[in-house]
N, CA, C and O of each residue as an XYZ file, in Angstrom:
512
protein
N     -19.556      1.463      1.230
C     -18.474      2.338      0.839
C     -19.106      3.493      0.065
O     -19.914      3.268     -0.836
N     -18.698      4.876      0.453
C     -19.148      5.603     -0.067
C     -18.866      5.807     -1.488
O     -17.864      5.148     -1.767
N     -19.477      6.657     -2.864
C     -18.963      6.843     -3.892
C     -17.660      7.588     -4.074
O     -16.828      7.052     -4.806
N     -17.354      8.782     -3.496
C     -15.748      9.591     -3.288
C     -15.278      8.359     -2.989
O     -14.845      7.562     -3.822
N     -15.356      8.168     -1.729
C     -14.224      7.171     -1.278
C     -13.449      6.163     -2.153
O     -12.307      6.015     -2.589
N     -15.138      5.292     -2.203
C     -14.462      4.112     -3.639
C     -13.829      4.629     -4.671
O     -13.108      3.873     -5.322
N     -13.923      5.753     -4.986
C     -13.534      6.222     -6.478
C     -11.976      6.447     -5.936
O     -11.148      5.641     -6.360
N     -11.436      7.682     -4.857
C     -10.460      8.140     -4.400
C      -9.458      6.486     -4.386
O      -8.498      6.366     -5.147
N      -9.803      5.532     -3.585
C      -9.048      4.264     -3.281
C      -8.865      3.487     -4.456
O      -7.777      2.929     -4.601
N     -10.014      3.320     -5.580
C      -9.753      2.789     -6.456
C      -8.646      3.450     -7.594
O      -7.919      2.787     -8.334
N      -8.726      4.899     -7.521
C      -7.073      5.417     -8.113
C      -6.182      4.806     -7.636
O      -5.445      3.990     -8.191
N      -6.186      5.333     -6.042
C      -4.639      4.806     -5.412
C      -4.554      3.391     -5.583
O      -3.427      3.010     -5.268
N      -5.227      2.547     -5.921
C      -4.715      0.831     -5.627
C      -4.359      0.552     -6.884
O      -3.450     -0.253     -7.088
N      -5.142      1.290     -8.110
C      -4.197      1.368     -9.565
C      -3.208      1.598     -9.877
O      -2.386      0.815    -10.355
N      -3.006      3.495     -9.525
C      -1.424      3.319     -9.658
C      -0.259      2.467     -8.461
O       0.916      2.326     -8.799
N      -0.730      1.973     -7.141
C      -0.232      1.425     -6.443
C       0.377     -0.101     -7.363
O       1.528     -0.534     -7.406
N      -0.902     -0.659     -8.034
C      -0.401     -1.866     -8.380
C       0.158     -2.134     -9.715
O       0.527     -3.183    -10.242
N       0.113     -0.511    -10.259
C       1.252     -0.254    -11.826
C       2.827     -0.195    -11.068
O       3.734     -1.015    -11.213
N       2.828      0.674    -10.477
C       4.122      0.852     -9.298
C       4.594     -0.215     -8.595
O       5.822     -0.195     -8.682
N       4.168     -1.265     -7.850
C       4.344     -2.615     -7.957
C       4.670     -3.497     -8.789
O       5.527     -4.361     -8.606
N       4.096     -3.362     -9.632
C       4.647     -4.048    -11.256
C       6.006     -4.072    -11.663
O       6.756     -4.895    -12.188
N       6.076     -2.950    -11.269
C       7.888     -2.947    -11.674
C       8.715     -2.303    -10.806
O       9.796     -1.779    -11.070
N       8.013     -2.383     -9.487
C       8.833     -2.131     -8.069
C       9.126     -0.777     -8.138
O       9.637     -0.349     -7.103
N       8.949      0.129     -9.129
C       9.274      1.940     -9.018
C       9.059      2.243     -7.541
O       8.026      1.842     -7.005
N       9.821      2.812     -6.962
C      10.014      2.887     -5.587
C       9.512      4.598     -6.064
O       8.345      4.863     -5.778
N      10.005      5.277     -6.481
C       9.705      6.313     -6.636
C       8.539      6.783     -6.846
O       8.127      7.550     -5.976
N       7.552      6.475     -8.131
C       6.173      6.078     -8.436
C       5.226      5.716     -7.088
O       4.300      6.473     -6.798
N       5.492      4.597     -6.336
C       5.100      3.920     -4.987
C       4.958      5.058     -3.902
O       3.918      5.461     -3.382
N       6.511      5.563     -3.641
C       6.524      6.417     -2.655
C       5.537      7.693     -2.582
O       4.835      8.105     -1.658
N       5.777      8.248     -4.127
C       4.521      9.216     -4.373
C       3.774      9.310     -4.177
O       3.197     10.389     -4.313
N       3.098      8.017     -3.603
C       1.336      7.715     -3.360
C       0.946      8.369     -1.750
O      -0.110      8.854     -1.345
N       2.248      8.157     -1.058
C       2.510      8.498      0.497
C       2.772      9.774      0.490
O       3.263     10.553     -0.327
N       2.038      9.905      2.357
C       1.948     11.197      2.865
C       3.506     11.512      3.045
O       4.183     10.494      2.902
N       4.479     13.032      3.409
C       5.512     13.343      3.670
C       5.691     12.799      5.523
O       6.684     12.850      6.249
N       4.300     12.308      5.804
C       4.309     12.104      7.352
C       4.298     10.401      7.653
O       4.346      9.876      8.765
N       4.234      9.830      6.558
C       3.708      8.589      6.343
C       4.939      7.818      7.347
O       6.133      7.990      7.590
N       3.362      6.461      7.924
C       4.168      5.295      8.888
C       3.675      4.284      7.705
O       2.656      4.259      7.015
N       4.842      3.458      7.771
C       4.674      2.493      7.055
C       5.106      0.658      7.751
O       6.215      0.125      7.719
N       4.210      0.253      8.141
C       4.326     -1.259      8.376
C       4.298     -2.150      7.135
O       3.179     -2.366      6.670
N       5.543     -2.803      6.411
C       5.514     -3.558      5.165
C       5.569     -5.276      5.783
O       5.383     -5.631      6.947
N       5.837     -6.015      4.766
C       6.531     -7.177      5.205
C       7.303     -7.668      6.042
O       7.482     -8.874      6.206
N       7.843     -6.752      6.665
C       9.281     -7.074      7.896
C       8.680     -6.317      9.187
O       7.506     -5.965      9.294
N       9.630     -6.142     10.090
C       8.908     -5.631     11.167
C       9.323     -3.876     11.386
O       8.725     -3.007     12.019
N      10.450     -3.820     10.665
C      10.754     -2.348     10.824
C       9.574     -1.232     10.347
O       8.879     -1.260      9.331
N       9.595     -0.360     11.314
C       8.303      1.101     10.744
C       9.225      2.119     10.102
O      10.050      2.837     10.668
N       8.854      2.026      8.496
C       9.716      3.210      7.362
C       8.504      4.574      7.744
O       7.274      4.527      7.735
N       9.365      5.642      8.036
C       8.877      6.730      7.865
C       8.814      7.727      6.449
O       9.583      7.400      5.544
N       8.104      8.690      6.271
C       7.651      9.134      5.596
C       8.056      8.690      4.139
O       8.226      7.486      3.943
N       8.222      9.589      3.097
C       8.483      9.397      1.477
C       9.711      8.254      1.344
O       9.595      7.234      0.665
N      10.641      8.533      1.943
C      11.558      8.197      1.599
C      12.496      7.193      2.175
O      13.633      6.821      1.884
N      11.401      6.806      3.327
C      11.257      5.785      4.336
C      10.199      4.320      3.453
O      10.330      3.098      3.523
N       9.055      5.328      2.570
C       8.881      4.046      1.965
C       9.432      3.818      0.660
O       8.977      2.825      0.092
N      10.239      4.439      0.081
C      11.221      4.522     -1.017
C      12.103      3.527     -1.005
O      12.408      2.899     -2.018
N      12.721      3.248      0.502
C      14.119      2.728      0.962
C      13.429      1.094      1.385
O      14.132      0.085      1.323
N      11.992      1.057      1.802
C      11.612     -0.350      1.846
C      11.538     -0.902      0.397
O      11.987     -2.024      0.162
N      10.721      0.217     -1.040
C      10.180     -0.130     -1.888
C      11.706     -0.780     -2.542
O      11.791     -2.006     -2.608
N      12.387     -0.289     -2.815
C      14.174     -0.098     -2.845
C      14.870     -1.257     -2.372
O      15.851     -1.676     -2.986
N      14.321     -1.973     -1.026
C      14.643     -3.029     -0.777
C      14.488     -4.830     -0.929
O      15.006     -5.902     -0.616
N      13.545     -4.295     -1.537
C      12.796     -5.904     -2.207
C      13.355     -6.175     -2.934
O      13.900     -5.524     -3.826
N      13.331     -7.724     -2.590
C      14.131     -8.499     -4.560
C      13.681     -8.052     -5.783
O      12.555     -7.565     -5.882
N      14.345     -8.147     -6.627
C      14.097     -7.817     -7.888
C      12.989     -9.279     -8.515
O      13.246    -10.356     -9.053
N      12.007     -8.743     -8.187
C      11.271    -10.384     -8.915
C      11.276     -9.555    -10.244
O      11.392     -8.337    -10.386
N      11.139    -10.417    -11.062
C      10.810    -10.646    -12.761
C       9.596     -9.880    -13.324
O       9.467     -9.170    -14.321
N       8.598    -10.330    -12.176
C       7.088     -9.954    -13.023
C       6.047    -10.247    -11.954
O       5.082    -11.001    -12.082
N       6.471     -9.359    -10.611
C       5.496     -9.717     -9.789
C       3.929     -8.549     -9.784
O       3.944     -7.538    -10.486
N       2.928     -8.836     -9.072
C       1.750     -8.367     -9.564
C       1.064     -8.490     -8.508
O       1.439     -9.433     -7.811
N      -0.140     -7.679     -7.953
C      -0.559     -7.361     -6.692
C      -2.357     -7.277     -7.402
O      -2.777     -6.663     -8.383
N      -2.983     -8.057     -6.539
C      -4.520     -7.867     -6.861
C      -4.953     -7.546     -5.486
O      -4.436     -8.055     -4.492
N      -5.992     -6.618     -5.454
C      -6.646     -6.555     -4.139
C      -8.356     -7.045     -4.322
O      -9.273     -6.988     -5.140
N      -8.072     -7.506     -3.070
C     -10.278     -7.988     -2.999
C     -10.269     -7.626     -2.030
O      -9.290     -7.299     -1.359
N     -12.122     -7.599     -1.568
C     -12.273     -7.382     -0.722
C     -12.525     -6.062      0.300
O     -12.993     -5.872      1.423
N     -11.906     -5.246     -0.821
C     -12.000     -3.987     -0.462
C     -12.989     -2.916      0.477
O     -14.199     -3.137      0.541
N     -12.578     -2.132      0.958
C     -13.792     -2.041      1.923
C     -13.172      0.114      2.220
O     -12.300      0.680      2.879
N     -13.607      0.284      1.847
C     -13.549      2.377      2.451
C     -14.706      2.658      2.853
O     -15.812      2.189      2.586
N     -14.205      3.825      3.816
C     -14.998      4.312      4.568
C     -14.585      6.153      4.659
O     -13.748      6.337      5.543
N     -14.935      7.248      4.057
C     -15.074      8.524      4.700
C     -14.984      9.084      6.253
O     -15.836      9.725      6.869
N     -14.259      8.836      6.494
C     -13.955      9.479      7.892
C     -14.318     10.719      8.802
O     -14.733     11.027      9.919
N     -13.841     11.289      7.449
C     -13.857     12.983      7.515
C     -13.556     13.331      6.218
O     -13.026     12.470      5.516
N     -13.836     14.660      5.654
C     -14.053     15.390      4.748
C     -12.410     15.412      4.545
O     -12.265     16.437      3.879
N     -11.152     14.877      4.739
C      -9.937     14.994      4.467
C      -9.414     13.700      5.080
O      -8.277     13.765      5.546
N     -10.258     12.169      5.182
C      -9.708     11.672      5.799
C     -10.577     10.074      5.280
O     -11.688      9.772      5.717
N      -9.838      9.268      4.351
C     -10.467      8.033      4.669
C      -9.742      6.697      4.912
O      -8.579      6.459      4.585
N     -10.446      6.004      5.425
C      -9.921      4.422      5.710
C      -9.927      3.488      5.059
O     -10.997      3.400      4.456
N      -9.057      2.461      4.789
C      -8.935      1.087      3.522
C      -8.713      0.393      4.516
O      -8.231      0.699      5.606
N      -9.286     -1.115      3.889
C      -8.932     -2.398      4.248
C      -9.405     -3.497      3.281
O     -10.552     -3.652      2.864
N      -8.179     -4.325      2.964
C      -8.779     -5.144      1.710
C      -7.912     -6.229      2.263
O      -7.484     -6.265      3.416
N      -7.649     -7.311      1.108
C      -6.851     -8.604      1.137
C      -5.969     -8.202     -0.235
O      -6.419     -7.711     -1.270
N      -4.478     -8.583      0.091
C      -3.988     -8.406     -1.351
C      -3.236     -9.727     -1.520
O      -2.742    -10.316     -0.558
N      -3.167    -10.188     -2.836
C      -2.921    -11.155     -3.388
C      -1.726    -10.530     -4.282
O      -1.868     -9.681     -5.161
N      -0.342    -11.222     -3.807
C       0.977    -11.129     -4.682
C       1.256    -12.356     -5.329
O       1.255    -13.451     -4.765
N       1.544    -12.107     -6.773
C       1.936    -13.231     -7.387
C       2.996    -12.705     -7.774
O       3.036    -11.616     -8.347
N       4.168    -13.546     -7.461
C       5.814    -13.717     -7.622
C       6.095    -14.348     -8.686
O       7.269    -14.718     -8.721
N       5.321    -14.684     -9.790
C       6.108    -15.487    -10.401
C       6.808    -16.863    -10.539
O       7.448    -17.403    -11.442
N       6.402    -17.245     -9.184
C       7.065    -18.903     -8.697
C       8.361    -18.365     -8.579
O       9.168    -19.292     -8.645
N       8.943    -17.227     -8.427
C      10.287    -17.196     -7.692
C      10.084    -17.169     -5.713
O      11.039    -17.284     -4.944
N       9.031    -17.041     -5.400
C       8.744    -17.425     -4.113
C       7.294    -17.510     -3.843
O       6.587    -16.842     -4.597
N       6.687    -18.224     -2.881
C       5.314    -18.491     -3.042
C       4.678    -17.376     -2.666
O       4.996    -16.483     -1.882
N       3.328    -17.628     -3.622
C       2.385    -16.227     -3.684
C       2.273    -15.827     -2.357
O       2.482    -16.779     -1.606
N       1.993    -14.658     -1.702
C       1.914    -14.201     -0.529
C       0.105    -13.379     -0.371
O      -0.513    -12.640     -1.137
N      -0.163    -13.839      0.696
C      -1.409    -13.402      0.569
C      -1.680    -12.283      2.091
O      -1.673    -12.741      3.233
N      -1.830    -11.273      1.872
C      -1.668    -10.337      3.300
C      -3.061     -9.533      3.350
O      -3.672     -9.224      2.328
N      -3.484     -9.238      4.620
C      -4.472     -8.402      5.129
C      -3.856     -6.847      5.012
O      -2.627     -6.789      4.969
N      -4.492     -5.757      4.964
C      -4.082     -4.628      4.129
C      -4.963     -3.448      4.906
O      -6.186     -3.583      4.868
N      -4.430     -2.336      5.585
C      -5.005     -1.410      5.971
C      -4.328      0.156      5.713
O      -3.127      0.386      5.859
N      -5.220      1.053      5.353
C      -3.957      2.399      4.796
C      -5.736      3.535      5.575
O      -6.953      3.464      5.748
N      -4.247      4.619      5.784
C      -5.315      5.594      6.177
C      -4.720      6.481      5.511
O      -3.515      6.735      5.495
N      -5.864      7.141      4.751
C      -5.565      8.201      3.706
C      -6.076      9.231      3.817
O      -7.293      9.308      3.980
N      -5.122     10.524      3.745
C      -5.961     11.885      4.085
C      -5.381     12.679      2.748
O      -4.715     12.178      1.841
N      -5.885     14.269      2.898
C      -5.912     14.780      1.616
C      -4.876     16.095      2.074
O      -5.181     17.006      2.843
N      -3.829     15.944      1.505
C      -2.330     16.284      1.420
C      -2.020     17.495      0.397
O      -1.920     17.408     -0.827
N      -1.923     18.365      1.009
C      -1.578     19.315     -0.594
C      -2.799     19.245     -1.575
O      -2.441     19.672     -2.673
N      -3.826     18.944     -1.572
C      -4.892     18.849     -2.473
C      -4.936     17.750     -3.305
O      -5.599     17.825     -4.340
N      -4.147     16.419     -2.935
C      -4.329     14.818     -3.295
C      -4.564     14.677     -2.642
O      -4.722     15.510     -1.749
N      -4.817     13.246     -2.564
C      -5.300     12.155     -1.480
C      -3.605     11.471     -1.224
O      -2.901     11.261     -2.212
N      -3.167     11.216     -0.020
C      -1.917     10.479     -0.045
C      -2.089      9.519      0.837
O      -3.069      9.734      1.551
N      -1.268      8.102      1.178
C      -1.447      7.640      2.271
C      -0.919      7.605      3.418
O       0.069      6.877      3.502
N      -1.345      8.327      4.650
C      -0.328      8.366      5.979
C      -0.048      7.068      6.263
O       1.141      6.759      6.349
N      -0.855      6.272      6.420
C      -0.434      4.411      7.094
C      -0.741      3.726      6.452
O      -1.692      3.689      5.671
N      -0.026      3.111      6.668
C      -0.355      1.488      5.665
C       0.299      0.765      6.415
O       1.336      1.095      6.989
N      -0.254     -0.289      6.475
C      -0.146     -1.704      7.319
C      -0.341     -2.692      6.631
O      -1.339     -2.980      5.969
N       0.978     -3.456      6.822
C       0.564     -4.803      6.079
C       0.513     -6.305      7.173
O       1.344     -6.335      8.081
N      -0.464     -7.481      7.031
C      -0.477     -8.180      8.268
C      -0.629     -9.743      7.441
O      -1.318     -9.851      6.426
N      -0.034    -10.659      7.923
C      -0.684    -11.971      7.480
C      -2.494    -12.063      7.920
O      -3.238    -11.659      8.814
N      -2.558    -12.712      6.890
C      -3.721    -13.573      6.659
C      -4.167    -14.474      7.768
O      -5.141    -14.227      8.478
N      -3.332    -15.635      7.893
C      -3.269    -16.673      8.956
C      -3.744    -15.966     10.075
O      -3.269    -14.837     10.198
N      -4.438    -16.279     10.799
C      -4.775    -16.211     12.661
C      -3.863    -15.902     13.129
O      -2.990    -16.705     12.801
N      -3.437    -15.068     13.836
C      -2.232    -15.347     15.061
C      -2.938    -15.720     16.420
O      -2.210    -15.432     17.370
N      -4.318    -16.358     16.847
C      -4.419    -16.650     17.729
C      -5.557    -18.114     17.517
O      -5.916    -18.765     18.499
């Protein structure tokens, strides 16, 4: 992983997992491109800001849930363009069991941030 890169991803997965913390849909959405596809937990694809606003918006209200990522892995693409893939670890609180998902976002540089166009979220488990 390059040094930009790691540095650029390691912002976004901070404030990603302060914004998680207390479900700010707004905070969350911010992180995303105005073009952004979003694959979450369910099967529907939320489009851009406010597409992932209306998923972030839709989750239970857990108590005190919390998101760790490992595993992490970026890559520089292009000079406006890099790739993530990690494992993230949700802890719920024991209001439903921890969820453990495979994690991919492609991030390009938006207005002069970094934002994320895709993000994909996938089980862990094999599907084959």
């Amino acid at each position: 992983m390059s040094n930009e890169a790691d540095a650029i991803v390691s912002v976004i997965i901070e404030k990603w997992c302060a914004g998680f913390a207390t479900l700010d849909a707004a905070a969350l959405s911010s992180l995303y491109s105005k073009n952004a596809f979003f694959f979450g937990s369910n099967p529907k694809l939320y489009r851009g800001r406010d597409g992932v606003s209306d998923y972030f918006d839709g989750l239970p209200r857990w108590r005190k849930p919390s998101a760790v990522f490992s595993d992490v892995n970026a890559a520089q693409a292009g000079p406006d363009l890099i790739n993530m893939a990690a494992t993230i670890s949700f802890d719920l609180a024991g209001e439903r069991d921890d969820l453990i998902v495979k994690m991919s976002w492609v991030i390009i540089r938006e207005d002069g941030d970094w934002k994320i166009v895709n993000h994909h979220a996938s089980a862990q488990a094999p599907l084959i």
